[in-house]
PDB file of C-alpha atoms in Angstrom:
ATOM      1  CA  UNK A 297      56.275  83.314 162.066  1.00 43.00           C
ATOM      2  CA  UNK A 298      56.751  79.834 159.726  1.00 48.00           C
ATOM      3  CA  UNK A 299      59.487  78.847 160.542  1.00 60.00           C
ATOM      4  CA  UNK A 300      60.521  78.347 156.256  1.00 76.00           C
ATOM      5  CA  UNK A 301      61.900  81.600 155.088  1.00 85.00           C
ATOM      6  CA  UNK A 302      59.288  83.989 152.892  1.00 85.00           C
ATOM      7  CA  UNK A 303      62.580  85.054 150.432  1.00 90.00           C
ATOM      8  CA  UNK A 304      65.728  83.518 149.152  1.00 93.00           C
ATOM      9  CA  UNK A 305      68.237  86.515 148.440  1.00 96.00           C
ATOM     10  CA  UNK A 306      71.449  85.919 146.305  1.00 96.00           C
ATOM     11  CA  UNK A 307      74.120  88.175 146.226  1.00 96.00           C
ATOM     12  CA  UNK A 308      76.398  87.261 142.824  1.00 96.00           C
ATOM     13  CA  UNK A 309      79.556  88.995 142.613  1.00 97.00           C
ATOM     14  CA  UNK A 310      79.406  90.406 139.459  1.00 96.00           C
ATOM     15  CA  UNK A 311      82.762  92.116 140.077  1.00 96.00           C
ATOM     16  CA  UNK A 312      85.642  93.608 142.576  1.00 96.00           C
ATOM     17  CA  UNK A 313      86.656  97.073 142.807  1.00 95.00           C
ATOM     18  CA  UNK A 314      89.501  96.784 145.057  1.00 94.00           C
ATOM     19  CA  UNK A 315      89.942 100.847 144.722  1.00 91.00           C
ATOM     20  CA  UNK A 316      87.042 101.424 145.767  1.00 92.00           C
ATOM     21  CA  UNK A 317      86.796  98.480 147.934  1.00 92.00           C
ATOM     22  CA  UNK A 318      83.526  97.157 146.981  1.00 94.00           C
ATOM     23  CA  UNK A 319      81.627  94.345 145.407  1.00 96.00           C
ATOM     24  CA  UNK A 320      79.393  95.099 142.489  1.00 97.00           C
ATOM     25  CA  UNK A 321      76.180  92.352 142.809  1.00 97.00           C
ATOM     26  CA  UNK A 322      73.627  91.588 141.498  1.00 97.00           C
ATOM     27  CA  UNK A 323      71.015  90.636 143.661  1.00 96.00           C
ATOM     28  CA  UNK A 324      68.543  87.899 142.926  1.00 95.00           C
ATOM     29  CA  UNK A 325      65.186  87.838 144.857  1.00 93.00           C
ATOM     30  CA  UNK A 326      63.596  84.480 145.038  1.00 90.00           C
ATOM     31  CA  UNK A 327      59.656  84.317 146.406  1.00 83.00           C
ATOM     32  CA  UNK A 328      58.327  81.189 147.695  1.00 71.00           C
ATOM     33  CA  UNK A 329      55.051  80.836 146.295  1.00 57.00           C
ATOM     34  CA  UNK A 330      53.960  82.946 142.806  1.00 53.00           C
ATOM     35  CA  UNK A 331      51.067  84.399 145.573  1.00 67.00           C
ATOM     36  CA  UNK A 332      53.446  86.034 147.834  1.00 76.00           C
ATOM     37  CA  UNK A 333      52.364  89.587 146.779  1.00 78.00           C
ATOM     38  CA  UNK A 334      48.478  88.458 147.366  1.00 80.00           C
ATOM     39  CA  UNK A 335      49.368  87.927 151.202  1.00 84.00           C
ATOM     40  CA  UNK A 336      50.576  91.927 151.203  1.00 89.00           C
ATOM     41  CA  UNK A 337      48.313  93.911 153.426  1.00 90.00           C
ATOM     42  CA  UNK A 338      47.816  97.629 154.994  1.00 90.00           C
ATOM     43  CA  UNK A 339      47.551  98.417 158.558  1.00 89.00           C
ATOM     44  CA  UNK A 340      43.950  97.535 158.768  1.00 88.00           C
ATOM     45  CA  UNK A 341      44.600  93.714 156.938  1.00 86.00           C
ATOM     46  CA  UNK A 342      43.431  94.605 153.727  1.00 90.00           C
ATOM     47  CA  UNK A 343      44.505  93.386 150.699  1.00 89.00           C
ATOM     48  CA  UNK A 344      46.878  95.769 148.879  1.00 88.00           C
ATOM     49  CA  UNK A 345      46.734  96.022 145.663  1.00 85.00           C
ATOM     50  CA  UNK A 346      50.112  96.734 143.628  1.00 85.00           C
ATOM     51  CA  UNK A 347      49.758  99.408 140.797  1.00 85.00           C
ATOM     52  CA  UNK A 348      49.857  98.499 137.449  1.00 82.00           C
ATOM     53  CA  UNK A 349      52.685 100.184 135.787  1.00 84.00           C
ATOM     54  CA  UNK A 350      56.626  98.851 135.115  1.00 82.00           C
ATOM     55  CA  UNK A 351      58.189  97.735 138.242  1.00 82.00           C
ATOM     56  CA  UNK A 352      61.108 100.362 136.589  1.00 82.00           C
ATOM     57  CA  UNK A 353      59.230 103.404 137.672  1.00 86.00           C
ATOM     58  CA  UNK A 354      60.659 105.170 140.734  1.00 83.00           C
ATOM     59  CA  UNK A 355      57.723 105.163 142.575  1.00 85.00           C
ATOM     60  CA  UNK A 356      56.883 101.611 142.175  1.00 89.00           C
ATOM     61  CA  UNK A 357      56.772  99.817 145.829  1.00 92.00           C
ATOM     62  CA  UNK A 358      59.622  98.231 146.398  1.00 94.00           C
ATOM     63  CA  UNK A 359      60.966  96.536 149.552  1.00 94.00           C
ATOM     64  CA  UNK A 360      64.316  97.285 151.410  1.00 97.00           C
ATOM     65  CA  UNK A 361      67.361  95.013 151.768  1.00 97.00           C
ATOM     66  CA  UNK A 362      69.564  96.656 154.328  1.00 97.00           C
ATOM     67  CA  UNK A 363      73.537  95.042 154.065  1.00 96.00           C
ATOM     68  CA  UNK A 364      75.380  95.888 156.897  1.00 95.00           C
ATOM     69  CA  UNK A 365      79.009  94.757 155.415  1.00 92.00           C
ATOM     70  CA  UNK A 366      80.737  94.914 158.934  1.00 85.00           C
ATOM     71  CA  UNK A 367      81.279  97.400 162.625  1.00 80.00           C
ATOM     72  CA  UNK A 368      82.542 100.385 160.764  1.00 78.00           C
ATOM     73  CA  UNK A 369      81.580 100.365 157.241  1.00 82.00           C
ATOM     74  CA  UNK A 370      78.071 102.430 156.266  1.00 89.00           C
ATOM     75  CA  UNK A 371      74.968 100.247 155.375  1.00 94.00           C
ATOM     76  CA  UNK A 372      74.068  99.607 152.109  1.00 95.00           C
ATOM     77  CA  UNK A 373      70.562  99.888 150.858  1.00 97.00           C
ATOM     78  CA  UNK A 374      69.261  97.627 148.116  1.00 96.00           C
ATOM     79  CA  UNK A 375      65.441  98.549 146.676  1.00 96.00           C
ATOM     80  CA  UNK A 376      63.628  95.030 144.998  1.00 94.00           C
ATOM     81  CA  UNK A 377      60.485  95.499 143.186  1.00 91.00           C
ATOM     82  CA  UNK A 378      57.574  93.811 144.227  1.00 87.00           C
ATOM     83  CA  UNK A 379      56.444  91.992 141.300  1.00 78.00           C
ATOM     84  CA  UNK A 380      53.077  90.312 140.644  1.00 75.00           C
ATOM     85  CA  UNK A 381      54.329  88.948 137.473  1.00 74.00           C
ATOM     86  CA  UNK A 382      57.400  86.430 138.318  1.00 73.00           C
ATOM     87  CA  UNK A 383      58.246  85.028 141.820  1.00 76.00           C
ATOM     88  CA  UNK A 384      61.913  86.285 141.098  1.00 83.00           C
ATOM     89  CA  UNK A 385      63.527  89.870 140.732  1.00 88.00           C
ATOM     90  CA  UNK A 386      67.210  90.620 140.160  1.00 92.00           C
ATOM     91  CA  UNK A 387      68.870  94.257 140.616  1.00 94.00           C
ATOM     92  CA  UNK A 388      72.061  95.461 140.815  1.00 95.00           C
ATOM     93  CA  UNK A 389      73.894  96.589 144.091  1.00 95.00           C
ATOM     94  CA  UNK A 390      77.293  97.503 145.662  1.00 95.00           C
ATOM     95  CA  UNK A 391      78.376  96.781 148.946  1.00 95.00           C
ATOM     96  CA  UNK A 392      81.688  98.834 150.425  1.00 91.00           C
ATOM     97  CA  UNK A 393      83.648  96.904 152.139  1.00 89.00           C
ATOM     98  CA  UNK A 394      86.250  98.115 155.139  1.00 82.00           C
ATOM     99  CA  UNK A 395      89.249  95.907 153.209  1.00 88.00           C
ATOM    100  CA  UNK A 396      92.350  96.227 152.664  1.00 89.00           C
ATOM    101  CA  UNK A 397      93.772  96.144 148.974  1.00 93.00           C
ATOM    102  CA  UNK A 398      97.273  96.784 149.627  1.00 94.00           C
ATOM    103  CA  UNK A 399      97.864  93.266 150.713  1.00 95.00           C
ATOM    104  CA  UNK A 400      97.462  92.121 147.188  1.00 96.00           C
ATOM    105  CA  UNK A 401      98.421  89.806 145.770  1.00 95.00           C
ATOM    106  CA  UNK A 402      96.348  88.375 149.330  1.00 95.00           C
ATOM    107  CA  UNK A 403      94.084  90.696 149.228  1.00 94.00           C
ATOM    108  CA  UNK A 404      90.585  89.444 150.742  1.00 94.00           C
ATOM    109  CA  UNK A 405      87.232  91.330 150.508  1.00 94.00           C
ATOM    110  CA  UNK A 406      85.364  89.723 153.741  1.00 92.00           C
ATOM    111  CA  UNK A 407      81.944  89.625 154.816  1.00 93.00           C
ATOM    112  CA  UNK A 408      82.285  87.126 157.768  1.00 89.00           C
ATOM    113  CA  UNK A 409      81.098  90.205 159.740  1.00 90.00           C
ATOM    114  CA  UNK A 410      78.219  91.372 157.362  1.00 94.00           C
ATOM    115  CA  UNK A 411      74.239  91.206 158.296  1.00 95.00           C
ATOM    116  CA  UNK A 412      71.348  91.936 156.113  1.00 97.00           C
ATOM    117  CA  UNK A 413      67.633  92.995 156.682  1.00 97.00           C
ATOM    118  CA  UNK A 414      64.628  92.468 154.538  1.00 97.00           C
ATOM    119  CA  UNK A 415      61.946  94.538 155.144  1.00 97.00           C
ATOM    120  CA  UNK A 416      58.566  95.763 153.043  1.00 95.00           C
ATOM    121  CA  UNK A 417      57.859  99.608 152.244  1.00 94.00           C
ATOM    122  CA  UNK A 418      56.006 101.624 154.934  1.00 92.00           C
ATOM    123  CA  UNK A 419      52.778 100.950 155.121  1.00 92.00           C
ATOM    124  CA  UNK A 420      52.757  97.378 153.757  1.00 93.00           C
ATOM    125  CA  UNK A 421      52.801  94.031 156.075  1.00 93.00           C
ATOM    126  CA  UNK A 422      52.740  90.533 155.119  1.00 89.00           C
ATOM    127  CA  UNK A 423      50.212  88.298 156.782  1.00 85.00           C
ATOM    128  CA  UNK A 424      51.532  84.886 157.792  1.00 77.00           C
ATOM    129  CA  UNK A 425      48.519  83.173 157.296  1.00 66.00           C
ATOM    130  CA  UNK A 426      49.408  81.009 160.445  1.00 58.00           C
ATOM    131  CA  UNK A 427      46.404  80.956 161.846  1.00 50.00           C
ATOM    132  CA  UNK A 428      47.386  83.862 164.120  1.00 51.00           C
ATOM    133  CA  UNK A 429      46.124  87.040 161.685  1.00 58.00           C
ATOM    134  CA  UNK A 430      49.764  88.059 162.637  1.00 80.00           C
ATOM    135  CA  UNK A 431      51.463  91.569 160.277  1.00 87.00           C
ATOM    136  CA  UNK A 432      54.695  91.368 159.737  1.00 90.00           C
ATOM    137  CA  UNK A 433      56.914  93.784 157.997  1.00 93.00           C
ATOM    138  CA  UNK A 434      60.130  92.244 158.533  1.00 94.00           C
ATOM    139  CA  UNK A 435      60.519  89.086 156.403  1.00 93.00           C
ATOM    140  CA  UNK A 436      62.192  85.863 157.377  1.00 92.00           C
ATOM    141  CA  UNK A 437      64.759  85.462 154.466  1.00 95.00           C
ATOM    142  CA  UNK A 438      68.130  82.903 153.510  1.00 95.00           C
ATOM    143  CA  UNK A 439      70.898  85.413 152.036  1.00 96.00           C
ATOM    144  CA  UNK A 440      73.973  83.960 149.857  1.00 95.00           C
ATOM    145  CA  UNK A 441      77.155  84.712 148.936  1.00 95.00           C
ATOM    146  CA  UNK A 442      77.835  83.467 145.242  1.00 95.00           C
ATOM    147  CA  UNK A 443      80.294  83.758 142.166  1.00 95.00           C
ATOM    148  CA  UNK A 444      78.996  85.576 139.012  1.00 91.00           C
ATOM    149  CA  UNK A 445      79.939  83.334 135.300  1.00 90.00           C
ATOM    150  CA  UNK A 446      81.550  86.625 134.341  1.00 88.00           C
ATOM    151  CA  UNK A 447      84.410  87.027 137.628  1.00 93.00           C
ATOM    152  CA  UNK A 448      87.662  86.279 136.292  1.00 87.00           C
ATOM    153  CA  UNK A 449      90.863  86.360 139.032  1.00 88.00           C
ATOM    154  CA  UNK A 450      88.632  86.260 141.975  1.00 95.00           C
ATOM    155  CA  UNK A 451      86.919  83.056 144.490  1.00 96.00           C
ATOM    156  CA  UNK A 452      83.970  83.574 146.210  1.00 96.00           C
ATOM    157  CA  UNK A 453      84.116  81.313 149.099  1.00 94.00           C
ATOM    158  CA  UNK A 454      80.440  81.226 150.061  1.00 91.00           C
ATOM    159  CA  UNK A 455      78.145  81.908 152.495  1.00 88.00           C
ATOM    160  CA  UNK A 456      74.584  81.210 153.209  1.00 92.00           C
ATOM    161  CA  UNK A 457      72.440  81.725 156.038  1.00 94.00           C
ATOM    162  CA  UNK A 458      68.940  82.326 157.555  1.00 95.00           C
ATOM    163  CA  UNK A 459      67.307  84.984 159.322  1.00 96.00           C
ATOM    164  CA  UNK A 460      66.916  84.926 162.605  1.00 94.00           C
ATOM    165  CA  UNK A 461      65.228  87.492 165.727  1.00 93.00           C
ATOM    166  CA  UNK A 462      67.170  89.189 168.071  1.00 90.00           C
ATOM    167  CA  UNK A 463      67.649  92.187 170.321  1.00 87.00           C
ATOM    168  CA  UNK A 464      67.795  94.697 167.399  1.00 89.00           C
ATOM    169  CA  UNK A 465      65.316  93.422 164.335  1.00 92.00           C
ATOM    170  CA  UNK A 466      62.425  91.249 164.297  1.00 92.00           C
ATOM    171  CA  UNK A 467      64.355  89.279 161.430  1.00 94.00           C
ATOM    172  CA  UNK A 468      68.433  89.142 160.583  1.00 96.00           C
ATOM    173  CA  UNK A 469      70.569  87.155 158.879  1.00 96.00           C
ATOM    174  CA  UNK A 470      74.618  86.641 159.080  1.00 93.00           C
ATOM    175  CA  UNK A 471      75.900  86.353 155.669  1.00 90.00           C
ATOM    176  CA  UNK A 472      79.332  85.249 155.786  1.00 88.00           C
ATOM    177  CA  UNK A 473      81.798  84.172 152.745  1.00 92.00           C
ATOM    178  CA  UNK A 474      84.699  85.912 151.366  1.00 94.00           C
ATOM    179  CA  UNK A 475      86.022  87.333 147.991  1.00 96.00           C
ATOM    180  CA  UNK A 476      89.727  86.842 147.240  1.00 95.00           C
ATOM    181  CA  UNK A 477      92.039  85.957 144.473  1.00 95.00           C
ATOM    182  CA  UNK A 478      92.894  82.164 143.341  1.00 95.00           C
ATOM    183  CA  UNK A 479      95.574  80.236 144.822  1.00 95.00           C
ATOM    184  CA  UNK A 480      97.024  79.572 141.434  1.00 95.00           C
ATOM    185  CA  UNK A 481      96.775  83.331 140.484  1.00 95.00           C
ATOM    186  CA  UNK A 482      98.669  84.246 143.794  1.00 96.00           C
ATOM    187  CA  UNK A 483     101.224  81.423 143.129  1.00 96.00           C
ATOM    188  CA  UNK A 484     101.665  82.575 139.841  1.00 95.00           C
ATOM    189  CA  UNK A 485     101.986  86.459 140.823  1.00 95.00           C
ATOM    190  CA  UNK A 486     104.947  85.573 143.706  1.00 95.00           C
ATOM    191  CA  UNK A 487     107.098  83.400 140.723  1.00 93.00           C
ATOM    192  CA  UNK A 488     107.160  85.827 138.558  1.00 92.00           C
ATOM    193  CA  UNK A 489     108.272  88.243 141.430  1.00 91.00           C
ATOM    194  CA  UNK A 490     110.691  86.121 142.265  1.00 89.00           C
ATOM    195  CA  UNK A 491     112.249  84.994 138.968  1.00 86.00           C
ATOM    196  CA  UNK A 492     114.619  88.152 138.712  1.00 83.00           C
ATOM    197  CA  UNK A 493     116.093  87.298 141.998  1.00 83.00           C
ATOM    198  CA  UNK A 494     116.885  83.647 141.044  1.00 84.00           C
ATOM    199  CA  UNK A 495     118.393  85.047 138.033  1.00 78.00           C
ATOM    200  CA  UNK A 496     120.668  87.450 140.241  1.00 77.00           C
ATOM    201  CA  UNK A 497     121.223  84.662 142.320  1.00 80.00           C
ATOM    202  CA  UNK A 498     122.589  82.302 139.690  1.00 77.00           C
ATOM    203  CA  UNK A 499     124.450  85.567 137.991  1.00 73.00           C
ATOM    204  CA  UNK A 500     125.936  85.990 141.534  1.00 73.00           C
ATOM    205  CA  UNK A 501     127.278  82.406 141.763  1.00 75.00           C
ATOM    206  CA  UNK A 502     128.760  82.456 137.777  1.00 71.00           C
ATOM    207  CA  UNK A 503     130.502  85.865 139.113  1.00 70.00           C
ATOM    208  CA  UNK A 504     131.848  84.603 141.837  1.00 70.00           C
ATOM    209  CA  UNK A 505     133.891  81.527 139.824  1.00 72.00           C
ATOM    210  CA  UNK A 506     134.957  84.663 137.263  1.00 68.00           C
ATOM    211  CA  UNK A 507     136.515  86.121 140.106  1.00 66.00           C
ATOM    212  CA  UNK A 508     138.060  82.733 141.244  1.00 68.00           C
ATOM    213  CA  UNK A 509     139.516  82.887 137.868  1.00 67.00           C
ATOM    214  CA  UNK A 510     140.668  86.210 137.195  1.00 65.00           C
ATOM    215  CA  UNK A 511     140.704  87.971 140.647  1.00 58.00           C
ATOM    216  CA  UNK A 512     138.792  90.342 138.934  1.00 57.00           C
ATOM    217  CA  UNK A 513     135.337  91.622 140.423  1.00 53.00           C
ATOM    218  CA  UNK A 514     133.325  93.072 138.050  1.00 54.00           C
ATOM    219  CA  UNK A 515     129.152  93.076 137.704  1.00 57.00           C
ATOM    220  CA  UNK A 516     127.584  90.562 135.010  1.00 60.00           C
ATOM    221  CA  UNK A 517     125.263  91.415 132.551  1.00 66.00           C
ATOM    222  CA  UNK A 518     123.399  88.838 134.021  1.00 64.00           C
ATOM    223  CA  UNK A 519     122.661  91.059 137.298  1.00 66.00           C
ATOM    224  CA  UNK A 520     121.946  94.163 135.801  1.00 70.00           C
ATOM    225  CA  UNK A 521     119.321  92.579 133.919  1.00 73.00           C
ATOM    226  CA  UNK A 522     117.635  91.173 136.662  1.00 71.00           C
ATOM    227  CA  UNK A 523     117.672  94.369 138.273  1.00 73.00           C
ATOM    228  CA  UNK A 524     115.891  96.101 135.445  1.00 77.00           C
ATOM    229  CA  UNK A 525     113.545  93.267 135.276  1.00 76.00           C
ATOM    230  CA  UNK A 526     112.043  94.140 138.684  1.00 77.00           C
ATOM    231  CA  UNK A 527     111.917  97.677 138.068  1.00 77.00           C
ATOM    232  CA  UNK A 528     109.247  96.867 135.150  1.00 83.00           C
ATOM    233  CA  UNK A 529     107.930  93.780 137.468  1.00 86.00           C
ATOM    234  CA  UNK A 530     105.615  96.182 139.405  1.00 85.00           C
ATOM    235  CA  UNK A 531     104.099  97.742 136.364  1.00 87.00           C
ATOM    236  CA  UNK A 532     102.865  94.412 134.728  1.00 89.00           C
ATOM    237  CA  UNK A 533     102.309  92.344 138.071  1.00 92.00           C
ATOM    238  CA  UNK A 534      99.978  94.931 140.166  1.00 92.00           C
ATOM    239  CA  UNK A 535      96.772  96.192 138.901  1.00 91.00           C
ATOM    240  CA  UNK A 536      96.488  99.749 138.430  1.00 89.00           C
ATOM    241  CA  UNK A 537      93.225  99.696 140.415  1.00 90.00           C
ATOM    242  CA  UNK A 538      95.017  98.859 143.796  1.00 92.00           C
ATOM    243  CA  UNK A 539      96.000 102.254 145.460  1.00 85.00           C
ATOM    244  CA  UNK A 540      99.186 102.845 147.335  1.00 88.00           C
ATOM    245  CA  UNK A 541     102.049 100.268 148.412  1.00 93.00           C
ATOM    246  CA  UNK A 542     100.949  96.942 148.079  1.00 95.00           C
ATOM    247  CA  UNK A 543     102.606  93.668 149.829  1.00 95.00           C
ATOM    248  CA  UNK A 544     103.985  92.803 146.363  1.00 95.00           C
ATOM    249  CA  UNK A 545     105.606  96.392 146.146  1.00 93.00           C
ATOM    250  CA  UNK A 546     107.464  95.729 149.372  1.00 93.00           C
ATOM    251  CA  UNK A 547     108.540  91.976 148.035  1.00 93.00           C
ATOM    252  CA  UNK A 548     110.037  93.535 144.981  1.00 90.00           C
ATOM    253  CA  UNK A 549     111.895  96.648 147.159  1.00 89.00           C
ATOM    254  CA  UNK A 550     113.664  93.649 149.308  1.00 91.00           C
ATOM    255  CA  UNK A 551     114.679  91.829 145.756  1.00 87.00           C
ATOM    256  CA  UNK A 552     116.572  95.251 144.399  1.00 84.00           C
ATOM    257  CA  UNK A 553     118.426  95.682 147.749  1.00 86.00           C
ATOM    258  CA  UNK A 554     119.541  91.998 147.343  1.00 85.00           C
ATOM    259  CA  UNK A 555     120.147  92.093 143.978  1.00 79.00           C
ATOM    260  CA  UNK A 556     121.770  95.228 144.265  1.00 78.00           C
ATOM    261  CA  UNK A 557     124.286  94.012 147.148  1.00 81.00           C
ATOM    262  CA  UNK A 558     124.913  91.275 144.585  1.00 75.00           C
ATOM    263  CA  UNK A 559     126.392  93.891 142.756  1.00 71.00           C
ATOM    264  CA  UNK A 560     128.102  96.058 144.779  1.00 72.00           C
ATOM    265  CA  UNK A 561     129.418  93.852 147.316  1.00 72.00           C
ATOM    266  CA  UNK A 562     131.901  91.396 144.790  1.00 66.00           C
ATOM    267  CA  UNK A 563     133.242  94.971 143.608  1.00 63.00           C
ATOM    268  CA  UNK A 564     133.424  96.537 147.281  1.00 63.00           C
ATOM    269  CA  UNK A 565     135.572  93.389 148.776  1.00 62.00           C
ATOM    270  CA  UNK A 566     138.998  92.543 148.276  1.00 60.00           C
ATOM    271  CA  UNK A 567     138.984  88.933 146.478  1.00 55.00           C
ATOM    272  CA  UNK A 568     141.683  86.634 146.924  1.00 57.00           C
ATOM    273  CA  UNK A 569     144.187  85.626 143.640  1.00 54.00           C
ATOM    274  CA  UNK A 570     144.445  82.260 142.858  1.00 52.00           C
ATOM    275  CA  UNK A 571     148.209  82.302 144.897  1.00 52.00           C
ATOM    276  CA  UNK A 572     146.610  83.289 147.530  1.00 51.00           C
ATOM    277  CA  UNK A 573     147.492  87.119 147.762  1.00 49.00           C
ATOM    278  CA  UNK A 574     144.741  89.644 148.217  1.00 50.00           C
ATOM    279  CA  UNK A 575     143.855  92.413 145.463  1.00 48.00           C
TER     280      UNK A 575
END
């Protein structure tokens, strides 16, 4: 086979569904050559002829991109039209994903592990036209990992490779790249989960001169606002498409214990009068 790749498939991340765990694409199909459909044959090496109706009917031949995101999670089948019209065809896909959204706000939808297939409806073969006469209904292919103009919060760290042969399929490719959210937007998401407890902090060190003062302990305003800060923090900070306890959930339950011992503890301990004696 040529050793140039017949296809160039890109997979844009059009959007992340961290409930579901997937990433909605849309895939863009790239022939080499505006005659790549004439070098489509049968069984026998005859020309095949595609029909002449929309490439949107059901029945219209269409080739198979088989995503295998990683070990455990189900393949996902892509059908692109063979067109006679434009050497480029775009669809729209979903791969699941076997991630894990509960580490949010570093959550990270991988595909280090992911392979993909390309291969033409039954029936139909590609001839190389290497000199050989050789059919071929797995097609050499590069596959890439992009970001869509429209994905807001999210990176795409990409990944591009080429097919290659081994045990399993005639023709494979590794895909590679990752989907996961900004460094700034994480940065930003742990300050503002930590700004309540800075506040208790700084309410705990201004209560602890009042007692110096007074030898009285009593709670500040200060640190019962903090704590009702963080019980609204969760509400604004995770998004309500992330099932379960995230890593940000169990930040925010280790801020109300402290803030709450910053409470509980000046009251609960004897403090010392400014002669010395103890209250």
């Amino acid at each position: 086979m040529s050793s140039e790749p017949f296809a160039n498939i890109v997979l844009d991340v059009a959007a992340v569904d961290p409930g579901e765990r997937k990433l909605d694409v849309n895939v863009i199909a790239r022939f080499y050559g505006h005659d790549f459909y004439r070098q489509l044959v049968d069984a026998q090496g005859k020309q095949v002829a595609l029909p002449a109706k929309p490439v949107t009917e059901t029945d219209y031949p269409r080739m198979q991109l088989t995503i295998f995101p990683g070990f455990f999670a189900e393949p996902v089948y892509v059908y692109i039209p063979i067109s006679k019209m434009s050497s480029e065809t775009e669809v729209q896909g979903s791969i699941k994903l076997d991630a894990r959204p509960q580490a949010f706000p570093n959550d990270i939808y991988d595909l280090s592990a992911a392979s993909a297939t390309l291969e033409l409806p039954a029936g139909m073969f590609y001839s190389t036209g290497d000199g050989t006469a050789r059919l071929v209904s797995y097609l050499s292919f590069g596959i890439a990992l992009s970001q869509g103009d429209r994905l807001v919060d999210w990176t795409v760290r990409p990944g591009y490779a080429i097919s290659r042969t081994d045990k399993y399929f005639p023709q494979i490719a590794d895909l590679g790249g990752s989907v996961r959210r900004p460094l700034d937007y994480t940065f930003s998401v742990y300050s503002v989960a930590a700004a309540p407890l800075l506040l208790g902090l700084a309410a705990a060190v201004e209560s602890r001169r009042r007692f110096r003062e007074t030898s009285r302990a009593a709670p500040s305003l200060e640190l019962a606002a903090s704590l009702l800060a963080l019980l609204t923090l969760r509400q604004v900070l995770v998004p309500t498409d992330i099932p379960g306890i995230t890593r940000l959930d169990r930040l925010l339950a280790i801020e109300v214990v402290a803030i709450v011992a910053l409470i509980v503890l000046p009251i609960a301990l004897p403090v010392r009068s400014p002669s010395g004696a103890r209250s």
